[in-house]
């Protein structure tokens, strides 16, 4: 196996994962074009894990966690980072083996390393989602989250999706033997213009850390949250039948975009420290309510399996 | 006699669930088999991360044939009754027997149940067990409906017998067909293994790098870890919980040891230990000379060709990142004074009806100050300790490692140069946490611990959140038992009822900062509310009614639904009387102390005889009295006097009932006629002041001795004197004399509660 040689750059780790999962039959999607906190928020996971239709996809998702910003100084923490996400419905019986194969593909030799599946049940209160699975350890370090979805947006998952989430920076740093994320080669170190992760992201980490913690206008954000919430509800309140087309056309995805927006605005407000402990629960509940509404709507669409015969 | 081997092979089972699951598998399968008549000699269950296994030996080959007789309706009973009987037995009318008895003729069903082969019964039972397995959490996967802890992949089920080919017990669980194969270690021995019986299974697994028995895995871990520690001049820090968990994370334990970098050795050992254990499941290695944690042991699941070098390096790297975080917290936390650290607690809600942590700490400090003299602590120091004891809850370290609460507080207090008793109280005021946990003895710790627990109880009593049945979400029983043990084991003299009242009063006194608190003038609420502002009635009178008048949006004490308004105006809300709450709380304490004293060997009746005296709010004294009474009742004098007491009490009760009067006047010696009667008067005259004196001096032994002196005269009185004399005056006087005996003894205990006699 030629591929088990060590990759030389961050992007090579990503490319190998893309190639591997493409070979395993996944649709290789591109990142969702909105600010999200994790790959799970991509509608390719949240919405497509609902309903009965088979689905298989893999993609990189840039993810934002405003509270994790450290101005580019911390060796491991970033407010913007990449997740690699694989979602397969129904979860195949050999998902663990497929996953281990992906680690080999990025150069982790199973004979030399200690791979462990350690209990970690996953829950997303904002999405009303829960699953059972593990965090996967490689030599004591968590390299992935492995989850069998049981519930998403308040709906039981039937069939169950298997979800794999790789924290790309951390995984790549381990594979490449890098101590500080900013030192990690982004492209091939032998390239004519070699770039490190820091060359690409140090500037933005600094800027966004300041913005997230000190500058983001909380009044505007609070308004954005309310707007997104209202827009989401009004999109879904529209008549199911599109008067122009004369047939059903429920706008689950545009509504879900508003749910994503509300969730990110909430994360920013949280980073600004203007949300008290009790308010926190209320905001999370409001986002969850939006996710639930969008899920209900999606399940009534064709892609959600709602137009099939016998669908409720 | 055949043996059964069952294995349920799945994806990784959470370590914490494995032990329980193995025990459940054994119990459910064997119970199921026995219920069908399939008995066995021995059963043992095992778990690894990927499998649950059960080996049962000495099974019957088949269930015994059974003959069952059931009595049906009488022959002349309505047709419906017969139909029902036929349905329930599955027989036809022709198959029933008719037997005659005294009342007539009755149908009988005789059902012959032939023996069933073991494999048939096993298949049935195992399928049922899998379908209904009591996992704490289970899941579905793929498109199936079966629930298991994680996806179930294969089932091995074999019946084997000496000298015969093993038989696969075949069944199908939602598409998983049982067989005779399993798999070895995921990485070291991939591939399928075919198994014949239990011994073969254990051997083949071992060859395939799987140690089936969790105890054997644990033994190997301890053995290897001790060896490797010894070689480095270190010792393994024992941790049974961690050992069980780690043994549940590996099928083939490989122990590797590493060193903690020098830059982290300045961290408190508890921090090193907790960080390593919680995040990485490492064991700690201690240097016996320096007492410091200097190394770690990690347990890998694989024998690597490089001797584990890569694995160890990876783990070491993660450890360094984790400990850097811990060191960062340690540095940051120590930059603040404890007061600064505690400041955010003013904003942290303790419970949505009970205000903030800051308010709670203020009350604990006030109460600890009051308690200090009773426990021999300096009041200033007790107050200071209470104010800082919970500061570490707002520290970065405790936010990261909640289990280090108290421990970190102690370090931070020591770093801040606070007196040692104050620092120790930060750590020790949480104790005792369980019935076997050590009770603090240092006076400052005792004062803060008592105040903390009392405030906890009075708070939840005030909002009527008492434990019910098995529900005790705030661990109030534990707090109450803690109070009992603190008082008894330190022999603290205090009136607990008064302390409860005081705590309730502190709570009320805090209110004016939040609410308008009013007290009624007059005892009864009337239509015309006459309210006086709280401040004019200082100090708070525990016997009075207090009212809240809501004007503030803050919602202390009441849920939203209880916010009461009258015609748009805030309506006064009556608060429970501190004295009533304290009384109710004492009955809760009484239950705890009853159990505690019973566990120490005292009879419930003895404990009750003392408790029924009432006003026994000094728990230490109450216990001394129980001890003395138990000793007395166990003596010959005591047992005899108890008999005499009961005789006197019985006569009195019977005569009082008959006459409809109470003989409670003091008897007069001048009406005494018999010698024994006169002697009893004299004995009582002598004993009563001695009992009073002894009780006054809290010398319960002496009180018992004084009472024991009554035994002879009372016995003689009953031997020689007839109570129911013909002369009404003499009779009444004698009944009053019996009452005097009863009352004299009731000074010591309510003897009617004591069993026997």
mmCIF file of C-alpha atoms in Angstrom, chain B residues 46-235:
data_model
loop_
_atom_site.group_PDB
_atom_site.id
_atom_site.type_symbol
_atom_site.label_atom_id
_atom_site.label_comp_id
_atom_site.label_asym_id
_atom_site.label_seq_id
_atom_site.Cartn_x
_atom_site.Cartn_y
_atom_site.Cartn_z
ATOM 1 C CA UNK B 46 -17.220 -12.624 31.377
ATOM 2 C CA UNK B 47 -16.852 -9.396 29.490
ATOM 3 C CA UNK B 48 -14.258 -7.818 27.252
ATOM 4 C CA UNK B 49 -14.651 -4.573 25.326
ATOM 5 C CA UNK B 50 -16.108 -6.495 22.415
ATOM 6 C CA UNK B 51 -17.899 -9.452 23.922
ATOM 7 C CA UNK B 52 -20.148 -10.747 26.665
ATOM 8 C CA UNK B 53 -19.672 -14.438 27.347
ATOM 9 C CA UNK B 54 -21.462 -16.959 29.513
ATOM 10 C CA UNK B 55 -20.298 -20.484 30.344
ATOM 11 C CA UNK B 56 -22.783 -22.829 32.016
ATOM 12 C CA UNK B 57 -21.695 -26.302 33.014
ATOM 13 C CA UNK B 58 -23.595 -29.407 34.070
ATOM 14 C CA UNK B 59 -26.842 -28.620 32.287
ATOM 15 C CA UNK B 60 -29.602 -31.151 31.997
ATOM 16 C CA UNK B 61 -29.856 -32.707 28.524
ATOM 17 C CA UNK B 62 -33.522 -31.992 28.487
ATOM 18 C CA UNK B 63 -36.160 -30.557 30.734
ATOM 19 C CA UNK B 64 -37.995 -33.104 32.884
ATOM 20 C CA UNK B 65 -41.385 -34.177 31.597
ATOM 21 C CA UNK B 66 -44.138 -32.525 33.540
ATOM 22 C CA UNK B 67 -47.644 -33.576 34.326
ATOM 23 C CA UNK B 68 -49.954 -30.797 35.224
ATOM 24 C CA UNK B 69 -53.462 -31.143 36.569
ATOM 25 C CA UNK B 70 -55.887 -28.286 36.548
ATOM 26 C CA UNK B 71 -59.284 -28.210 38.120
ATOM 27 C CA UNK B 72 -61.967 -26.777 35.856
ATOM 28 C CA UNK B 73 -65.609 -25.767 36.262
ATOM 29 C CA UNK B 74 -68.270 -28.130 37.490
ATOM 30 C CA UNK B 75 -70.035 -30.172 34.896
ATOM 31 C CA UNK B 76 -73.279 -28.301 35.476
ATOM 32 C CA UNK B 77 -71.591 -24.910 35.251
ATOM 33 C CA UNK B 78 -72.605 -22.534 32.431
ATOM 34 C CA UNK B 79 -71.179 -23.296 28.983
ATOM 35 C CA UNK B 80 -69.167 -20.059 29.055
ATOM 36 C CA UNK B 81 -67.109 -21.266 31.996
ATOM 37 C CA UNK B 82 -66.213 -24.455 30.185
ATOM 38 C CA UNK B 83 -65.285 -22.568 27.026
ATOM 39 C CA UNK B 84 -62.930 -20.362 28.991
ATOM 40 C CA UNK B 85 -61.329 -23.366 30.616
ATOM 41 C CA UNK B 86 -60.804 -25.106 27.278
ATOM 42 C CA UNK B 87 -59.264 -21.984 25.838
ATOM 43 C CA UNK B 88 -56.864 -21.594 28.710
ATOM 44 C CA UNK B 89 -55.754 -25.231 28.626
ATOM 45 C CA UNK B 90 -55.766 -25.646 24.852
ATOM 46 C CA UNK B 91 -57.685 -28.930 25.161
ATOM 47 C CA UNK B 92 -60.994 -30.112 23.732
ATOM 48 C CA UNK B 93 -63.951 -31.137 25.852
ATOM 49 C CA UNK B 94 -63.285 -34.801 24.996
ATOM 50 C CA UNK B 95 -59.788 -34.592 26.441
ATOM 51 C CA UNK B 96 -61.026 -33.463 29.866
ATOM 52 C CA UNK B 97 -61.577 -35.885 32.722
ATOM 53 C CA UNK B 98 -64.675 -35.789 34.842
ATOM 54 C CA UNK B 99 -64.216 -36.537 38.525
ATOM 55 C CA UNK B 100 -66.803 -36.787 41.214
ATOM 56 C CA UNK B 101 -66.414 -35.082 44.538
ATOM 57 C CA UNK B 102 -68.724 -34.221 47.421
ATOM 58 C CA UNK B 103 -70.397 -31.378 45.587
ATOM 59 C CA UNK B 104 -70.894 -33.120 42.273
ATOM 60 C CA UNK B 105 -68.930 -33.719 39.110
ATOM 61 C CA UNK B 106 -66.065 -31.480 38.024
ATOM 62 C CA UNK B 107 -63.953 -31.247 34.902
ATOM 63 C CA UNK B 108 -60.221 -31.807 35.227
ATOM 64 C CA UNK B 109 -57.582 -31.142 32.624
ATOM 65 C CA UNK B 110 -54.545 -33.376 32.707
ATOM 66 C CA UNK B 111 -51.770 -31.877 30.640
ATOM 67 C CA UNK B 112 -48.685 -33.930 29.925
ATOM 68 C CA UNK B 113 -45.705 -31.791 29.044
ATOM 69 C CA UNK B 114 -42.974 -33.925 27.560
ATOM 70 C CA UNK B 115 -39.351 -33.013 28.223
ATOM 71 C CA UNK B 116 -37.794 -30.590 25.758
ATOM 72 C CA UNK B 117 -34.223 -30.822 24.524
ATOM 73 C CA UNK B 118 -31.836 -28.336 26.125
ATOM 74 C CA UNK B 119 -30.963 -26.680 22.810
ATOM 75 C CA UNK B 120 -34.573 -25.791 22.127
ATOM 76 C CA UNK B 121 -35.003 -24.192 25.551
ATOM 77 C CA UNK B 122 -31.650 -22.381 25.315
ATOM 78 C CA UNK B 123 -32.487 -20.913 21.908
ATOM 79 C CA UNK B 124 -35.779 -19.621 23.249
ATOM 80 C CA UNK B 125 -34.350 -18.177 26.457
ATOM 81 C CA UNK B 126 -31.303 -16.544 24.847
ATOM 82 C CA UNK B 127 -33.403 -14.869 22.157
ATOM 83 C CA UNK B 128 -35.671 -13.473 24.855
ATOM 84 C CA UNK B 129 -32.722 -12.226 26.902
ATOM 85 C CA UNK B 130 -31.129 -10.486 23.914
ATOM 86 C CA UNK B 131 -34.401 -8.839 22.962
ATOM 87 C CA UNK B 132 -34.979 -7.468 26.450
ATOM 88 C CA UNK B 133 -31.485 -6.907 27.786
ATOM 89 C CA UNK B 134 -31.377 -4.253 30.538
ATOM 90 C CA UNK B 135 -28.634 -1.989 29.157
ATOM 91 C CA UNK B 136 -28.540 1.407 30.878
ATOM 92 C CA UNK B 137 -28.646 2.881 27.361
ATOM 93 C CA UNK B 138 -29.085 0.991 24.149
ATOM 94 C CA UNK B 139 -29.259 1.910 20.486
ATOM 95 C CA UNK B 140 -30.407 0.891 17.034
ATOM 96 C CA UNK B 141 -28.112 0.787 14.016
ATOM 97 C CA UNK B 142 -28.395 0.437 10.250
ATOM 98 C CA UNK B 143 -31.929 -0.277 9.142
ATOM 99 C CA UNK B 144 -32.674 -2.781 11.895
ATOM 100 C CA UNK B 145 -34.850 -2.591 14.971
ATOM 101 C CA UNK B 146 -32.800 -4.662 17.400
ATOM 102 C CA UNK B 147 -31.477 -2.693 20.374
ATOM 103 C CA UNK B 148 -28.067 -3.425 21.863
ATOM 104 C CA UNK B 149 -25.486 -1.288 23.617
ATOM 105 C CA UNK B 150 -23.572 -0.908 20.331
ATOM 106 C CA UNK B 151 -24.076 -2.849 17.072
ATOM 107 C CA UNK B 152 -24.211 -6.598 17.735
ATOM 108 C CA UNK B 153 -22.252 -8.549 15.120
ATOM 109 C CA UNK B 154 -22.358 -12.240 15.924
ATOM 110 C CA UNK B 155 -23.611 -14.807 18.378
ATOM 111 C CA UNK B 156 -21.760 -17.945 19.355
ATOM 112 C CA UNK B 157 -23.863 -20.585 21.077
ATOM 113 C CA UNK B 158 -22.611 -24.130 21.535
ATOM 114 C CA UNK B 159 -23.685 -27.103 23.616
ATOM 115 C CA UNK B 160 -20.755 -29.434 24.226
ATOM 116 C CA UNK B 161 -20.381 -32.740 25.963
ATOM 117 C CA UNK B 162 -17.335 -34.835 26.772
ATOM 118 C CA UNK B 163 -16.450 -37.133 23.877
ATOM 119 C CA UNK B 164 -19.110 -35.790 21.530
ATOM 120 C CA UNK B 165 -19.148 -33.351 18.667
ATOM 121 C CA UNK B 166 -20.267 -29.940 19.894
ATOM 122 C CA UNK B 167 -23.730 -28.889 18.826
ATOM 123 C CA UNK B 168 -24.483 -25.354 17.639
ATOM 124 C CA UNK B 169 -27.657 -24.032 19.206
ATOM 125 C CA UNK B 170 -29.117 -22.340 16.176
ATOM 126 C CA UNK B 171 -31.389 -19.365 16.292
ATOM 127 C CA UNK B 172 -31.806 -16.070 14.522
ATOM 128 C CA UNK B 173 -31.917 -12.639 16.120
ATOM 129 C CA UNK B 174 -33.064 -10.157 13.468
ATOM 130 C CA UNK B 175 -30.817 -11.716 10.857
ATOM 131 C CA UNK B 176 -27.863 -12.596 13.090
ATOM 132 C CA UNK B 177 -27.681 -16.387 13.005
ATOM 133 C CA UNK B 178 -25.918 -18.059 15.907
ATOM 134 C CA UNK B 179 -22.926 -20.242 15.150
ATOM 135 C CA UNK B 180 -19.646 -21.605 16.494
ATOM 136 C CA UNK B 181 -17.331 -18.790 15.453
ATOM 137 C CA UNK B 182 -15.977 -15.575 16.879
ATOM 138 C CA UNK B 183 -13.069 -13.208 16.373
ATOM 139 C CA UNK B 184 -9.856 -12.528 18.234
ATOM 140 C CA UNK B 185 -8.043 -9.242 18.818
ATOM 141 C CA UNK B 186 -9.084 -6.532 16.383
ATOM 142 C CA UNK B 187 -5.551 -5.660 15.297
ATOM 143 C CA UNK B 188 -3.248 -8.460 16.404
ATOM 144 C CA UNK B 189 -5.323 -11.487 15.379
ATOM 145 C CA UNK B 190 -7.884 -10.576 12.764
ATOM 146 C CA UNK B 191 -9.904 -13.410 11.293
ATOM 147 C CA UNK B 192 -12.430 -15.976 12.381
ATOM 148 C CA UNK B 193 -11.996 -18.545 15.135
ATOM 149 C CA UNK B 194 -14.093 -21.697 15.391
ATOM 150 C CA UNK B 195 -14.729 -22.875 18.915
ATOM 151 C CA UNK B 196 -15.654 -26.276 20.407
ATOM 152 C CA UNK B 197 -16.308 -25.571 24.061
ATOM 153 C CA UNK B 198 -15.454 -23.250 26.924
ATOM 154 C CA UNK B 199 -11.862 -24.403 27.465
ATOM 155 C CA UNK B 200 -11.195 -24.370 23.740
ATOM 156 C CA UNK B 201 -12.732 -20.865 23.606
ATOM 157 C CA UNK B 202 -10.529 -19.491 26.382
ATOM 158 C CA UNK B 203 -7.393 -21.070 24.863
ATOM 159 C CA UNK B 204 -8.095 -19.930 21.321
ATOM 160 C CA UNK B 205 -8.936 -16.421 22.477
ATOM 161 C CA UNK B 206 -5.726 -16.254 24.451
ATOM 162 C CA UNK B 207 -3.822 -17.383 21.341
ATOM 163 C CA UNK B 208 -5.687 -14.666 19.452
ATOM 164 C CA UNK B 209 -4.619 -12.023 21.999
ATOM 165 C CA UNK B 210 -7.795 -11.810 24.015
ATOM 166 C CA UNK B 211 -7.863 -12.428 27.770
ATOM 167 C CA UNK B 212 -11.477 -13.286 28.429
ATOM 168 C CA UNK B 213 -11.604 -12.824 32.187
ATOM 169 C CA UNK B 214 -11.666 -9.160 33.280
ATOM 170 C CA UNK B 215 -10.143 -10.117 36.631
ATOM 171 C CA UNK B 216 -7.216 -11.755 34.837
ATOM 172 C CA UNK B 217 -6.725 -8.631 32.740
ATOM 173 C CA UNK B 218 -6.805 -6.490 35.865
ATOM 174 C CA UNK B 219 -4.310 -8.785 37.588
ATOM 175 C CA UNK B 220 -1.953 -8.569 34.678
ATOM 176 C CA UNK B 221 -2.193 -4.778 34.630
ATOM 177 C CA UNK B 222 -1.433 -4.497 38.338
ATOM 178 C CA UNK B 223 1.364 -7.054 38.196
ATOM 179 C CA UNK B 224 3.087 -5.470 35.204
ATOM 180 C CA UNK B 225 2.536 -1.929 36.464
ATOM 181 C CA UNK B 226 4.063 -2.771 39.843
ATOM 182 C CA UNK B 227 7.042 -4.392 38.167
ATOM 183 C CA UNK B 228 7.662 -1.478 35.880
ATOM 184 C CA UNK B 229 7.210 0.991 38.756
ATOM 185 C CA UNK B 230 9.594 -0.952 40.962
ATOM 186 C CA UNK B 231 12.220 -0.942 38.242
ATOM 187 C CA UNK B 232 12.067 2.835 38.283
ATOM 188 C CA UNK B 233 12.118 3.152 42.055
ATOM 189 C CA UNK B 234 8.498 4.295 42.089
ATOM 190 C CA UNK B 235 5.289 2.832 43.454
#
